[in-house]
Amino acid sequence: MESDSEMVPFPLLTTPIKSNYRPCTIPYRFPSDNPRKPTPTEIAWIGLFRNSIPSFKKRAESDTIVADAPARAEKFAQRYTDILDDMKKHPESHGGPPDCILLCRLREQVLRELGFRDIFKKAKDEENGKAISLFPEVVRLNDNIEDGGKRLENLVRGIFAGNIFDLGSAQTIIFVDNSGADVILGIFPFARELLKRGTQVVLPANDLPSINDITYPELVEIISKLKDESGNLIGVDAKNLLIANSGNDLPVIDLTRVSQELAYLSSDADLVILEGMGRGIETNLYAQFKCDSVKIGMVKHHEVAQFLGGRLYDCVFKYNEFVGV
C-alpha cells in the first residue's frame, strides 16, 4: 500500500475539499444517530458484505499461489465474519462507524494478511484473453457508424455492457474499473474515439488487486497487446494515451488519497470520468470538480438501487458541467 506521504488529494476536487467532498454516496448514519447503536443502513450493508464471504472464500480456496489456500481461506471467512459481527454490535469497532470504503478495506486487509494478493487473477486473465480477441470487431462495428453522435452513444452503451463483468484539444481522466469486457471492450473503444478527435486521455488504474478490478501493471500489459508495431490502436495514434497508477487498492475510491503521479497528470484536465459502480456510484456520485465530469456505471446492488429510487441493473450516466467563477 501507498504510504500517507505519497498520497495527495485529487487536484480537480472542488475546494475547500473538507466541506465539499464526501467520498461515500450513501450515508450509513447521520450525526444525530447513536454512535454505539448500528443504524438500519449499516446493518443492511454489513449483511451485504457478509453475504459475499462464501464467494470470496471459494475464490481464495482455489488460489494456487498461496500455500494451504483452503485453510487460509477458511481463516479469512472466519476473521472477516467476526469483524462484521463486531461492527454490527459495536459500530465504532475496527475503525468504524462503517461505510463502503471501510468495509472494503477491512476485507482486503484480512485477505492480504493471510497471503492472498489476487484471488480473482484466474478469472481476470481468462476474461482479458477473450476480450482482447473481440476488440478489433467491436472497434470495426463502432467505426462503421458514420454519425458522430450515434457512434458516441453506441460507445457509451458498450461501457454499460462491459460494466456487467463485476466480480479527455481537451484532456480526459478516465478512472477505469473491471478487467475483461469492461475496460477492453468498453473503455478502450471509447478512449480510442477520444484519441481520434485529438484528445489526450489518461487512464488511471489500481495500484494493487481488489476483486476483479484492473491494476496498473495489467493495464500496461493489455494496452501493449492492443497496440500495433507503430503504437496505434487499430489505425488511431495512441501517443496521447497515458496510463497512470492511481495509488488505489480498493474497488471504491476516496479521491482525497491518490498518487502524486495521477495528481500531476490530471491537474489540467477538462473532463473527469469515473466509471463503474464502485468508483462512479457507490463513491463519488455527488463529487464536484473544477471541470466537467461524468459518472457512469450499472447498479448491481439492491441497496444502491433502493437509495437511488431505481431498479437493479439500471444504468447511471450523470454529467455535471463546470460553471467557472
PDB file of N, CA, C and O in Angstrom, residues 54-128:
ATOM      1  N   PRO A  54     -18.871 -16.192   1.240  1.00  0.00           N
ATOM      2  CA  PRO A  54     -18.693 -17.514   0.607  1.00  0.00           C
ATOM      3  C   PRO A  54     -18.046 -17.463  -0.769  1.00  0.00           C
ATOM      4  O   PRO A  54     -17.203 -18.308  -1.094  1.00  0.00           O
ATOM      5  N   SER A  55     -18.429 -16.468  -1.585  1.00  0.00           N
ATOM      6  CA  SER A  55     -17.849 -16.398  -2.936  1.00  0.00           C
ATOM      7  C   SER A  55     -16.378 -16.007  -2.868  1.00  0.00           C
ATOM      8  O   SER A  55     -15.553 -16.525  -3.647  1.00  0.00           O
ATOM      9  N   PHE A  56     -16.015 -15.130  -1.942  1.00  0.00           N
ATOM     10  CA  PHE A  56     -14.609 -14.762  -1.769  1.00  0.00           C
ATOM     11  C   PHE A  56     -13.814 -15.948  -1.222  1.00  0.00           C
ATOM     12  O   PHE A  56     -12.678 -16.196  -1.654  1.00  0.00           O
ATOM     13  N   LYS A  57     -14.420 -16.674  -0.312  1.00  0.00           N
ATOM     14  CA  LYS A  57     -13.758 -17.850   0.246  1.00  0.00           C
ATOM     15  C   LYS A  57     -13.485 -18.880  -0.845  1.00  0.00           C
ATOM     16  O   LYS A  57     -12.392 -19.477  -0.915  1.00  0.00           O
ATOM     17  N   LYS A  58     -14.465 -19.099  -1.720  1.00  0.00           N
ATOM     18  CA  LYS A  58     -14.301 -20.067  -2.806  1.00  0.00           C
ATOM     19  C   LYS A  58     -13.176 -19.662  -3.747  1.00  0.00           C
ATOM     20  O   LYS A  58     -12.364 -20.504  -4.171  1.00  0.00           O
ATOM     21  N   ARG A  59     -13.101 -18.369  -4.073  1.00  0.00           N
ATOM     22  CA  ARG A  59     -12.006 -17.880  -4.920  1.00  0.00           C
ATOM     23  C   ARG A  59     -10.658 -18.091  -4.238  1.00  0.00           C
ATOM     24  O   ARG A  59      -9.669 -18.496  -4.850  1.00  0.00           O
ATOM     25  N   ALA A  60     -10.616 -17.786  -2.937  1.00  0.00           N
ATOM     26  CA  ALA A  60      -9.368 -17.909  -2.183  1.00  0.00           C
ATOM     27  C   ALA A  60      -8.917 -19.361  -2.093  1.00  0.00           C
ATOM     28  O   ALA A  60      -7.720 -19.663  -2.186  1.00  0.00           O
ATOM     29  N   GLU A  61      -9.858 -20.282  -1.918  1.00  0.00           N
ATOM     30  CA  GLU A  61      -9.521 -21.702  -1.808  1.00  0.00           C
ATOM     31  C   GLU A  61      -8.789 -22.219  -3.033  1.00  0.00           C
ATOM     32  O   GLU A  61      -7.941 -23.106  -2.939  1.00  0.00           O
ATOM     33  N   SER A  62      -9.113 -21.657  -4.199  1.00  0.00           N
ATOM     34  CA  SER A  62      -8.522 -22.141  -5.459  1.00  0.00           C
ATOM     35  C   SER A  62      -7.306 -21.336  -5.899  1.00  0.00           C
ATOM     36  O   SER A  62      -6.837 -21.496  -7.025  1.00  0.00           O
ATOM     37  N   ASP A  63      -6.781 -20.486  -5.008  1.00  0.00           N
ATOM     38  CA  ASP A  63      -5.594 -19.692  -5.323  1.00  0.00           C
ATOM     39  C   ASP A  63      -4.362 -20.585  -5.266  1.00  0.00           C
ATOM     40  O   ASP A  63      -3.912 -20.981  -4.189  1.00  0.00           O
ATOM     41  N   THR A  64      -3.825 -20.937  -6.417  1.00  0.00           N
ATOM     42  CA  THR A  64      -2.708 -21.886  -6.478  1.00  0.00           C
ATOM     43  C   THR A  64      -1.385 -21.278  -6.040  1.00  0.00           C
ATOM     44  O   THR A  64      -0.404 -22.006  -5.850  1.00  0.00           O
ATOM     45  N   ILE A  65      -1.332 -19.945  -5.868  1.00  0.00           N
ATOM     46  CA  ILE A  65      -0.079 -19.295  -5.489  1.00  0.00           C
ATOM     47  C   ILE A  65       0.132 -19.348  -3.975  1.00  0.00           C
ATOM     48  O   ILE A  65       1.258 -19.290  -3.498  1.00  0.00           O
ATOM     49  N   VAL A  66      -0.949 -19.513  -3.240  1.00  0.00           N
ATOM     50  CA  VAL A  66      -0.882 -19.485  -1.781  1.00  0.00           C
ATOM     51  C   VAL A  66      -0.840 -20.902  -1.229  1.00  0.00           C
ATOM     52  O   VAL A  66      -1.703 -21.733  -1.540  1.00  0.00           O
ATOM     53  N   ALA A  67       0.190 -21.169  -0.413  1.00  0.00           N
ATOM     54  CA  ALA A  67       0.270 -22.477   0.239  1.00  0.00           C
ATOM     55  C   ALA A  67      -0.854 -22.633   1.253  1.00  0.00           C
ATOM     56  O   ALA A  67      -1.227 -21.665   1.920  1.00  0.00           O
ATOM     57  N   ASP A  68      -1.407 -23.838   1.352  1.00  0.00           N
ATOM     58  CA  ASP A  68      -2.514 -24.111   2.274  1.00  0.00           C
ATOM     59  C   ASP A  68      -3.682 -23.168   2.041  1.00  0.00           C
ATOM     60  O   ASP A  68      -4.306 -22.670   2.992  1.00  0.00           O
ATOM     61  N   ALA A  69      -3.968 -22.915   0.772  1.00  0.00           N
ATOM     62  CA  ALA A  69      -5.018 -21.955   0.423  1.00  0.00           C
ATOM     63  C   ALA A  69      -6.371 -22.282   1.060  1.00  0.00           C
ATOM     64  O   ALA A  69      -7.032 -21.382   1.592  1.00  0.00           O
ATOM     65  N   PRO A  70      -6.833 -23.562   1.060  1.00  0.00           N
ATOM     66  CA  PRO A  70      -8.139 -23.848   1.675  1.00  0.00           C
ATOM     67  C   PRO A  70      -8.196 -23.480   3.148  1.00  0.00           C
ATOM     68  O   PRO A  70      -9.186 -22.891   3.606  1.00  0.00           O
ATOM     69  N   ALA A  71      -7.145 -23.819   3.893  1.00  0.00           N
ATOM     70  CA  ALA A  71      -7.127 -23.498   5.323  1.00  0.00           C
ATOM     71  C   ALA A  71      -7.081 -21.992   5.541  1.00  0.00           C
ATOM     72  O   ALA A  71      -7.757 -21.451   6.427  1.00  0.00           O
ATOM     73  N   ARG A  72      -6.282 -21.310   4.759  1.00  0.00           N
ATOM     74  CA  ARG A  72      -6.196 -19.851   4.880  1.00  0.00           C
ATOM     75  C   ARG A  72      -7.509 -19.189   4.456  1.00  0.00           C
ATOM     76  O   ARG A  72      -7.906 -18.168   5.017  1.00  0.00           O
ATOM     77  N   ALA A  73      -8.181 -19.763   3.454  1.00  0.00           N
ATOM     78  CA  ALA A  73      -9.474 -19.232   3.017  1.00  0.00           C
ATOM     79  C   ALA A  73     -10.499 -19.345   4.131  1.00  0.00           C
ATOM     80  O   ALA A  73     -11.329 -18.439   4.333  1.00  0.00           O
ATOM     81  N   GLU A  74     -10.439 -20.458   4.858  1.00  0.00           N
ATOM     82  CA  GLU A  74     -11.342 -20.645   5.994  1.00  0.00           C
ATOM     83  C   GLU A  74     -11.062 -19.604   7.075  1.00  0.00           C
ATOM     84  O   GLU A  74     -11.995 -19.036   7.676  1.00  0.00           O
ATOM     85  N   LYS A  75      -9.788 -19.335   7.323  1.00  0.00           N
ATOM     86  CA  LYS A  75      -9.421 -18.304   8.305  1.00  0.00           C
ATOM     87  C   LYS A  75      -9.922 -16.928   7.869  1.00  0.00           C
ATOM     88  O   LYS A  75     -10.399 -16.143   8.693  1.00  0.00           O
ATOM     89  N   PHE A  76      -9.813 -16.642   6.559  1.00  0.00           N
ATOM     90  CA  PHE A  76     -10.332 -15.374   6.050  1.00  0.00           C
ATOM     91  C   PHE A  76     -11.818 -15.247   6.331  1.00  0.00           C
ATOM     92  O   PHE A  76     -12.291 -14.225   6.855  1.00  0.00           O
ATOM     93  N   ALA A  77     -12.555 -16.305   5.981  1.00  0.00           N
ATOM     94  CA  ALA A  77     -14.007 -16.262   6.164  1.00  0.00           C
ATOM     95  C   ALA A  77     -14.373 -16.027   7.624  1.00  0.00           C
ATOM     96  O   ALA A  77     -15.256 -15.221   7.931  1.00  0.00           O
ATOM     97  N   GLN A  78     -13.680 -16.730   8.535  1.00  0.00           N
ATOM     98  CA  GLN A  78     -13.991 -16.588   9.954  1.00  0.00           C
ATOM     99  C   GLN A  78     -13.604 -15.209  10.486  1.00  0.00           C
ATOM    100  O   GLN A  78     -14.377 -14.559  11.198  1.00  0.00           O
ATOM    101  N   ARG A  79     -12.419 -14.737  10.120  1.00  0.00           N
ATOM    102  CA  ARG A  79     -11.953 -13.426  10.611  1.00  0.00           C
ATOM    103  C   ARG A  79     -12.843 -12.287  10.119  1.00  0.00           C
ATOM    104  O   ARG A  79     -13.229 -11.401  10.883  1.00  0.00           O
ATOM    105  N   TYR A  80     -13.178 -12.316   8.842  1.00  0.00           N
ATOM    106  CA  TYR A  80     -13.985 -11.224   8.302  1.00  0.00           C
ATOM    107  C   TYR A  80     -15.415 -11.277   8.844  1.00  0.00           C
ATOM    108  O   TYR A  80     -16.022 -10.239   9.131  1.00  0.00           O
ATOM    109  N   THR A  81     -15.924 -12.504   9.024  1.00  0.00           N
ATOM    110  CA  THR A  81     -17.245 -12.660   9.638  1.00  0.00           C
ATOM    111  C   THR A  81     -17.242 -12.079  11.044  1.00  0.00           C
ATOM    112  O   THR A  81     -18.167 -11.350  11.439  1.00  0.00           O
ATOM    113  N   ASP A  82     -16.206 -12.400  11.814  1.00  0.00           N
ATOM    114  CA  ASP A  82     -16.098 -11.879  13.180  1.00  0.00           C
ATOM    115  C   ASP A  82     -16.045 -10.352  13.197  1.00  0.00           C
ATOM    116  O   ASP A  82     -16.665  -9.707  14.046  1.00  0.00           O
ATOM    117  N   ILE A  83     -15.294  -9.762  12.264  1.00  0.00           N
ATOM    118  CA  ILE A  83     -15.195  -8.303  12.183  1.00  0.00           C
ATOM    119  C   ILE A  83     -16.562  -7.679  11.898  1.00  0.00           C
ATOM    120  O   ILE A  83     -16.980  -6.713  12.549  1.00  0.00           O
ATOM    121  N   LEU A  84     -17.267  -8.263  10.927  1.00  0.00           N
ATOM    122  CA  LEU A  84     -18.588  -7.727  10.575  1.00  0.00           C
ATOM    123  C   LEU A  84     -19.573  -7.888  11.723  1.00  0.00           C
ATOM    124  O   LEU A  84     -20.383  -6.986  11.993  1.00  0.00           O
ATOM    125  N   ASP A  85     -19.512  -9.034  12.423  1.00  0.00           N
ATOM    126  CA  ASP A  85     -20.390  -9.239  13.574  1.00  0.00           C
ATOM    127  C   ASP A  85     -20.080  -8.246  14.685  1.00  0.00           C
ATOM    128  O   ASP A  85     -20.989  -7.735  15.354  1.00  0.00           O
ATOM    129  N   ASP A  86     -18.786  -7.975  14.894  1.00  0.00           N
ATOM    130  CA  ASP A  86     -18.389  -6.961  15.886  1.00  0.00           C
ATOM    131  C   ASP A  86     -18.979  -5.598  15.532  1.00  0.00           C
ATOM    132  O   ASP A  86     -19.514  -4.892  16.402  1.00  0.00           O
ATOM    133  N   MET A  87     -18.881  -5.226  14.255  1.00  0.00           N
ATOM    134  CA  MET A  87     -19.362  -3.906  13.837  1.00  0.00           C
ATOM    135  C   MET A  87     -20.877  -3.803  13.923  1.00  0.00           C
ATOM    136  O   MET A  87     -21.428  -2.710  14.155  1.00  0.00           O
ATOM    137  N   LYS A  88     -21.533  -4.933  13.764  1.00  0.00           N
ATOM    138  CA  LYS A  88     -22.991  -4.943  13.878  1.00  0.00           C
ATOM    139  C   LYS A  88     -23.435  -4.683  15.311  1.00  0.00           C
ATOM    140  O   LYS A  88     -24.476  -4.068  15.561  1.00  0.00           O
ATOM    141  N   LYS A  89     -22.606  -5.145  16.265  1.00  0.00           N
ATOM    142  CA  LYS A  89     -22.902  -4.912  17.680  1.00  0.00           C
ATOM    143  C   LYS A  89     -22.336  -3.587  18.162  1.00  0.00           C
ATOM    144  O   LYS A  89     -22.964  -2.866  18.936  1.00  0.00           O
ATOM    145  N   HIS A  90     -21.137  -3.275  17.692  1.00  0.00           N
ATOM    146  CA  HIS A  90     -20.432  -2.074  18.136  1.00  0.00           C
ATOM    147  C   HIS A  90     -19.922  -1.317  16.902  1.00  0.00           C
ATOM    148  O   HIS A  90     -18.806  -1.577  16.429  1.00  0.00           O
ATOM    149  N   PRO A  91     -20.713  -0.390  16.356  1.00  0.00           N
ATOM    150  CA  PRO A  91     -20.356   0.288  15.098  1.00  0.00           C
ATOM    151  C   PRO A  91     -19.014   1.006  15.130  1.00  0.00           C
ATOM    152  O   PRO A  91     -18.399   1.190  14.072  1.00  0.00           O
ATOM    153  N   GLU A  92     -18.546   1.390  16.312  1.00  0.00           N
ATOM    154  CA  GLU A  92     -17.295   2.130  16.390  1.00  0.00           C
ATOM    155  C   GLU A  92     -16.066   1.231  16.421  1.00  0.00           C
ATOM    156  O   GLU A  92     -14.938   1.713  16.432  1.00  0.00           O
ATOM    157  N   SER A  93     -16.266  -0.101  16.439  1.00  0.00           N
ATOM    158  CA  SER A  93     -15.131  -1.028  16.447  1.00  0.00           C
ATOM    159  C   SER A  93     -14.473  -1.093  15.079  1.00  0.00           C
ATOM    160  O   SER A  93     -15.060  -0.710  14.063  1.00  0.00           O
ATOM    161  N   HIS A  94     -13.229  -1.551  15.051  1.00  0.00           N
ATOM    162  CA  HIS A  94     -12.468  -1.776  13.807  1.00  0.00           C
ATOM    163  C   HIS A  94     -12.361  -0.513  12.943  1.00  0.00           C
ATOM    164  O   HIS A  94     -12.394  -0.589  11.709  1.00  0.00           O
ATOM    165  N   GLY A  95     -12.256   0.647  13.595  1.00  0.00           N
ATOM    166  CA  GLY A  95     -12.103   1.891  12.845  1.00  0.00           C
ATOM    167  C   GLY A  95     -13.408   2.494  12.379  1.00  0.00           C
ATOM    168  O   GLY A  95     -13.407   3.427  11.576  1.00  0.00           O
ATOM    169  N   GLY A  96     -14.543   1.944  12.879  1.00  0.00           N
ATOM    170  CA  GLY A  96     -15.857   2.413  12.454  1.00  0.00           C
ATOM    171  C   GLY A  96     -16.216   3.769  12.989  1.00  0.00           C
ATOM    172  O   GLY A  96     -15.409   4.410  13.653  1.00  0.00           O
ATOM    173  N   PRO A  97     -17.389   4.251  12.679  1.00  0.00           N
ATOM    174  CA  PRO A  97     -18.505   3.521  12.094  1.00  0.00           C
ATOM    175  C   PRO A  97     -18.260   3.145  10.633  1.00  0.00           C
ATOM    176  O   PRO A  97     -17.495   3.805   9.935  1.00  0.00           O
ATOM    177  N   PRO A  98     -18.931   2.076  10.190  1.00  0.00           N
ATOM    178  CA  PRO A  98     -18.667   1.544   8.849  1.00  0.00           C
ATOM    179  C   PRO A  98     -19.230   2.404   7.734  1.00  0.00           C
ATOM    180  O   PRO A  98     -20.237   3.085   7.881  1.00  0.00           O
ATOM    181  N   ASP A  99     -18.529   2.379   6.612  1.00  0.00           N
ATOM    182  CA  ASP A  99     -19.039   2.863   5.330  1.00  0.00           C
ATOM    183  C   ASP A  99     -18.489   1.927   4.273  1.00  0.00           C
ATOM    184  O   ASP A  99     -17.755   0.978   4.589  1.00  0.00           O
ATOM    185  N   CYS A 100     -18.830   2.138   3.005  1.00  0.00           N
ATOM    186  CA  CYS A 100     -18.428   1.169   1.979  1.00  0.00           C
ATOM    187  C   CYS A 100     -16.922   1.100   1.814  1.00  0.00           C
ATOM    188  O   CYS A 100     -16.368   0.046   1.494  1.00  0.00           O
ATOM    189  N   ILE A 101     -16.215   2.214   2.051  1.00  0.00           N
ATOM    190  CA  ILE A 101     -14.758   2.205   1.925  1.00  0.00           C
ATOM    191  C   ILE A 101     -14.134   1.372   3.026  1.00  0.00           C
ATOM    192  O   ILE A 101     -13.274   0.521   2.779  1.00  0.00           O
ATOM    193  N   LEU A 102     -14.581   1.569   4.265  1.00  0.00           N
ATOM    194  CA  LEU A 102     -14.023   0.819   5.385  1.00  0.00           C
ATOM    195  C   LEU A 102     -14.329  -0.671   5.262  1.00  0.00           C
ATOM    196  O   LEU A 102     -13.453  -1.516   5.496  1.00  0.00           O
ATOM    197  N   LEU A 103     -15.543  -1.029   4.884  1.00  0.00           N
ATOM    198  CA  LEU A 103     -15.901  -2.441   4.756  1.00  0.00           C
ATOM    199  C   LEU A 103     -15.068  -3.126   3.671  1.00  0.00           C
ATOM    200  O   LEU A 103     -14.650  -4.275   3.840  1.00  0.00           O
ATOM    201  N   CYS A 104     -14.816  -2.423   2.573  1.00  0.00           N
ATOM    202  CA  CYS A 104     -13.944  -2.975   1.522  1.00  0.00           C
ATOM    203  C   CYS A 104     -12.508  -3.092   2.014  1.00  0.00           C
ATOM    204  O   CYS A 104     -11.841  -4.112   1.782  1.00  0.00           O
ATOM    205  N   ARG A 105     -12.029  -2.053   2.720  1.00  0.00           N
ATOM    206  CA  ARG A 105     -10.646  -2.054   3.177  1.00  0.00           C
ATOM    207  C   ARG A 105     -10.390  -3.179   4.178  1.00  0.00           C
ATOM    208  O   ARG A 105      -9.353  -3.849   4.115  1.00  0.00           O
ATOM    209  N   LEU A 106     -11.321  -3.409   5.088  1.00  0.00           N
ATOM    210  CA  LEU A 106     -11.154  -4.474   6.074  1.00  0.00           C
ATOM    211  C   LEU A 106     -11.110  -5.845   5.402  1.00  0.00           C
ATOM    212  O   LEU A 106     -10.329  -6.713   5.797  1.00  0.00           O
ATOM    213  N   ARG A 107     -11.939  -6.049   4.385  1.00  0.00           N
ATOM    214  CA  ARG A 107     -11.930  -7.323   3.649  1.00  0.00           C
ATOM    215  C   ARG A 107     -10.593  -7.555   2.969  1.00  0.00           C
ATOM    216  O   ARG A 107     -10.009  -8.658   3.075  1.00  0.00           O
ATOM    217  N   GLU A 108     -10.078  -6.513   2.272  1.00  0.00           N
ATOM    218  CA  GLU A 108      -8.784  -6.653   1.607  1.00  0.00           C
ATOM    219  C   GLU A 108      -7.660  -6.848   2.621  1.00  0.00           C
ATOM    220  O   GLU A 108      -6.718  -7.603   2.382  1.00  0.00           O
ATOM    221  N   GLN A 109      -7.758  -6.180   3.753  1.00  0.00           N
ATOM    222  CA  GLN A 109      -6.731  -6.291   4.788  1.00  0.00           C
ATOM    223  C   GLN A 109      -6.620  -7.713   5.297  1.00  0.00           C
ATOM    224  O   GLN A 109      -5.516  -8.262   5.423  1.00  0.00           O
ATOM    225  N   VAL A 110      -7.757  -8.349   5.552  1.00  0.00           N
ATOM    226  CA  VAL A 110      -7.743  -9.731   6.036  1.00  0.00           C
ATOM    227  C   VAL A 110      -7.166 -10.664   4.977  1.00  0.00           C
ATOM    228  O   VAL A 110      -6.338 -11.538   5.279  1.00  0.00           O
ATOM    229  N   LEU A 111      -7.582 -10.503   3.743  1.00  0.00           N
ATOM    230  CA  LEU A 111      -7.060 -11.341   2.661  1.00  0.00           C
ATOM    231  C   LEU A 111      -5.546 -11.216   2.544  1.00  0.00           C
ATOM    232  O   LEU A 111      -4.825 -12.227   2.459  1.00  0.00           O
ATOM    233  N   ARG A 112      -5.037  -9.981   2.572  1.00  0.00           N
ATOM    234  CA  ARG A 112      -3.599  -9.763   2.405  1.00  0.00           C
ATOM    235  C   ARG A 112      -2.809 -10.261   3.602  1.00  0.00           C
ATOM    236  O   ARG A 112      -1.698 -10.785   3.445  1.00  0.00           O
ATOM    237  N   GLU A 113      -3.348 -10.117   4.803  1.00  0.00           N
ATOM    238  CA  GLU A 113      -2.669 -10.625   5.994  1.00  0.00           C
ATOM    239  C   GLU A 113      -2.480 -12.139   5.924  1.00  0.00           C
ATOM    240  O   GLU A 113      -1.511 -12.686   6.465  1.00  0.00           O
ATOM    241  N   LEU A 114      -3.397 -12.817   5.232  1.00  0.00           N
ATOM    242  CA  LEU A 114      -3.328 -14.270   5.101  1.00  0.00           C
ATOM    243  C   LEU A 114      -2.571 -14.712   3.850  1.00  0.00           C
ATOM    244  O   LEU A 114      -2.506 -15.907   3.553  1.00  0.00           O
ATOM    245  N   GLY A 115      -1.987 -13.769   3.117  1.00  0.00           N
ATOM    246  CA  GLY A 115      -1.158 -14.117   1.968  1.00  0.00           C
ATOM    247  C   GLY A 115      -1.853 -14.056   0.629  1.00  0.00           C
ATOM    248  O   GLY A 115      -1.234 -14.308  -0.411  1.00  0.00           O
ATOM    249  N   PHE A 116      -3.152 -13.738   0.620  1.00  0.00           N
ATOM    250  CA  PHE A 116      -3.878 -13.666  -0.652  1.00  0.00           C
ATOM    251  C   PHE A 116      -3.678 -12.292  -1.280  1.00  0.00           C
ATOM    252  O   PHE A 116      -3.984 -11.273  -0.677  1.00  0.00           O
ATOM    253  N   ARG A 117      -3.147 -12.252  -2.492  1.00  0.00           N
ATOM    254  CA  ARG A 117      -2.871 -10.998  -3.172  1.00  0.00           C
ATOM    255  C   ARG A 117      -3.823 -10.718  -4.336  1.00  0.00           C
ATOM    256  O   ARG A 117      -4.113  -9.569  -4.639  1.00  0.00           O
ATOM    257  N   ASP A 118      -4.308 -11.771  -4.990  1.00  0.00           N
ATOM    258  CA  ASP A 118      -5.136 -11.558  -6.185  1.00  0.00           C
ATOM    259  C   ASP A 118      -5.972 -12.808  -6.448  1.00  0.00           C
ATOM    260  O   ASP A 118      -5.704 -13.571  -7.362  1.00  0.00           O
ATOM    261  N   ILE A 119      -7.016 -13.007  -5.642  1.00  0.00           N
ATOM    262  CA  ILE A 119      -7.788 -14.247  -5.725  1.00  0.00           C
ATOM    263  C   ILE A 119      -8.643 -14.317  -6.995  1.00  0.00           C
ATOM    264  O   ILE A 119      -9.155 -15.387  -7.329  1.00  0.00           O
ATOM    265  N   PHE A 120      -8.810 -13.199  -7.698  1.00  0.00           N
ATOM    266  CA  PHE A 120      -9.591 -13.197  -8.929  1.00  0.00           C
ATOM    267  C   PHE A 120      -8.707 -13.230 -10.181  1.00  0.00           C
ATOM    268  O   PHE A 120      -9.198 -13.031 -11.292  1.00  0.00           O
ATOM    269  N   LYS A 121      -7.393 -13.481 -10.004  1.00  0.00           N
ATOM    270  CA  LYS A 121      -6.464 -13.396 -11.132  1.00  0.00           C
ATOM    271  C   LYS A 121      -6.837 -14.341 -12.277  1.00  0.00           C
ATOM    272  O   LYS A 121      -6.813 -13.961 -13.448  1.00  0.00           O
ATOM    273  N   LYS A 122      -7.180 -15.577 -11.953  1.00  0.00           N
ATOM    274  CA  LYS A 122      -7.521 -16.540 -12.998  1.00  0.00           C
ATOM    275  C   LYS A 122      -8.708 -16.059 -13.818  1.00  0.00           C
ATOM    276  O   LYS A 122      -8.689 -16.098 -15.051  1.00  0.00           O
ATOM    277  N   ALA A 123      -9.748 -15.574 -13.133  1.00  0.00           N
ATOM    278  CA  ALA A 123     -10.927 -15.072 -13.839  1.00  0.00           C
ATOM    279  C   ALA A 123     -10.582 -13.851 -14.686  1.00  0.00           C
ATOM    280  O   ALA A 123     -11.051 -13.727 -15.829  1.00  0.00           O
ATOM    281  N   LYS A 124      -9.747 -12.966 -14.146  1.00  0.00           N
ATOM    282  CA  LYS A 124      -9.353 -11.776 -14.899  1.00  0.00           C
ATOM    283  C   LYS A 124      -8.575 -12.147 -16.148  1.00  0.00           C
ATOM    284  O   LYS A 124      -8.823 -11.611 -17.235  1.00  0.00           O
ATOM    285  N   ASP A 125      -7.616 -13.063 -16.009  1.00  0.00           N
ATOM    286  CA  ASP A 125      -6.805 -13.466 -17.157  1.00  0.00           C
ATOM    287  C   ASP A 125      -7.661 -14.085 -18.259  1.00  0.00           C
ATOM    288  O   ASP A 125      -7.462 -13.819 -19.452  1.00  0.00           O
ATOM    289  N   GLU A 126      -8.613 -14.915 -17.859  1.00  0.00           N
ATOM    290  CA  GLU A 126      -9.495 -15.559 -18.832  1.00  0.00           C
ATOM    291  C   GLU A 126     -10.350 -14.525 -19.561  1.00  0.00           C
ATOM    292  O   GLU A 126     -10.481 -14.569 -20.794  1.00  0.00           O
ATOM    293  N   GLU A 127     -10.953 -13.611 -18.813  1.00  0.00           N
ATOM    294  CA  GLU A 127     -11.814 -12.592 -19.410  1.00  0.00           C
ATOM    295  C   GLU A 127     -11.021 -11.619 -20.280  1.00  0.00           C
ATOM    296  O   GLU A 127     -11.491 -11.179 -21.338  1.00  0.00           O
ATOM    297  N   ASN A 128      -9.798 -11.293 -19.842  1.00  0.00           N
ATOM    298  CA  ASN A 128      -8.959 -10.391 -20.646  1.00  0.00           C
ATOM    299  C   ASN A 128      -8.619 -11.017 -21.984  1.00  0.00           C
ATOM    300  O   ASN A 128      -8.636 -10.354 -23.031  1.00  0.00           O
TER     301      ASN A 128
END
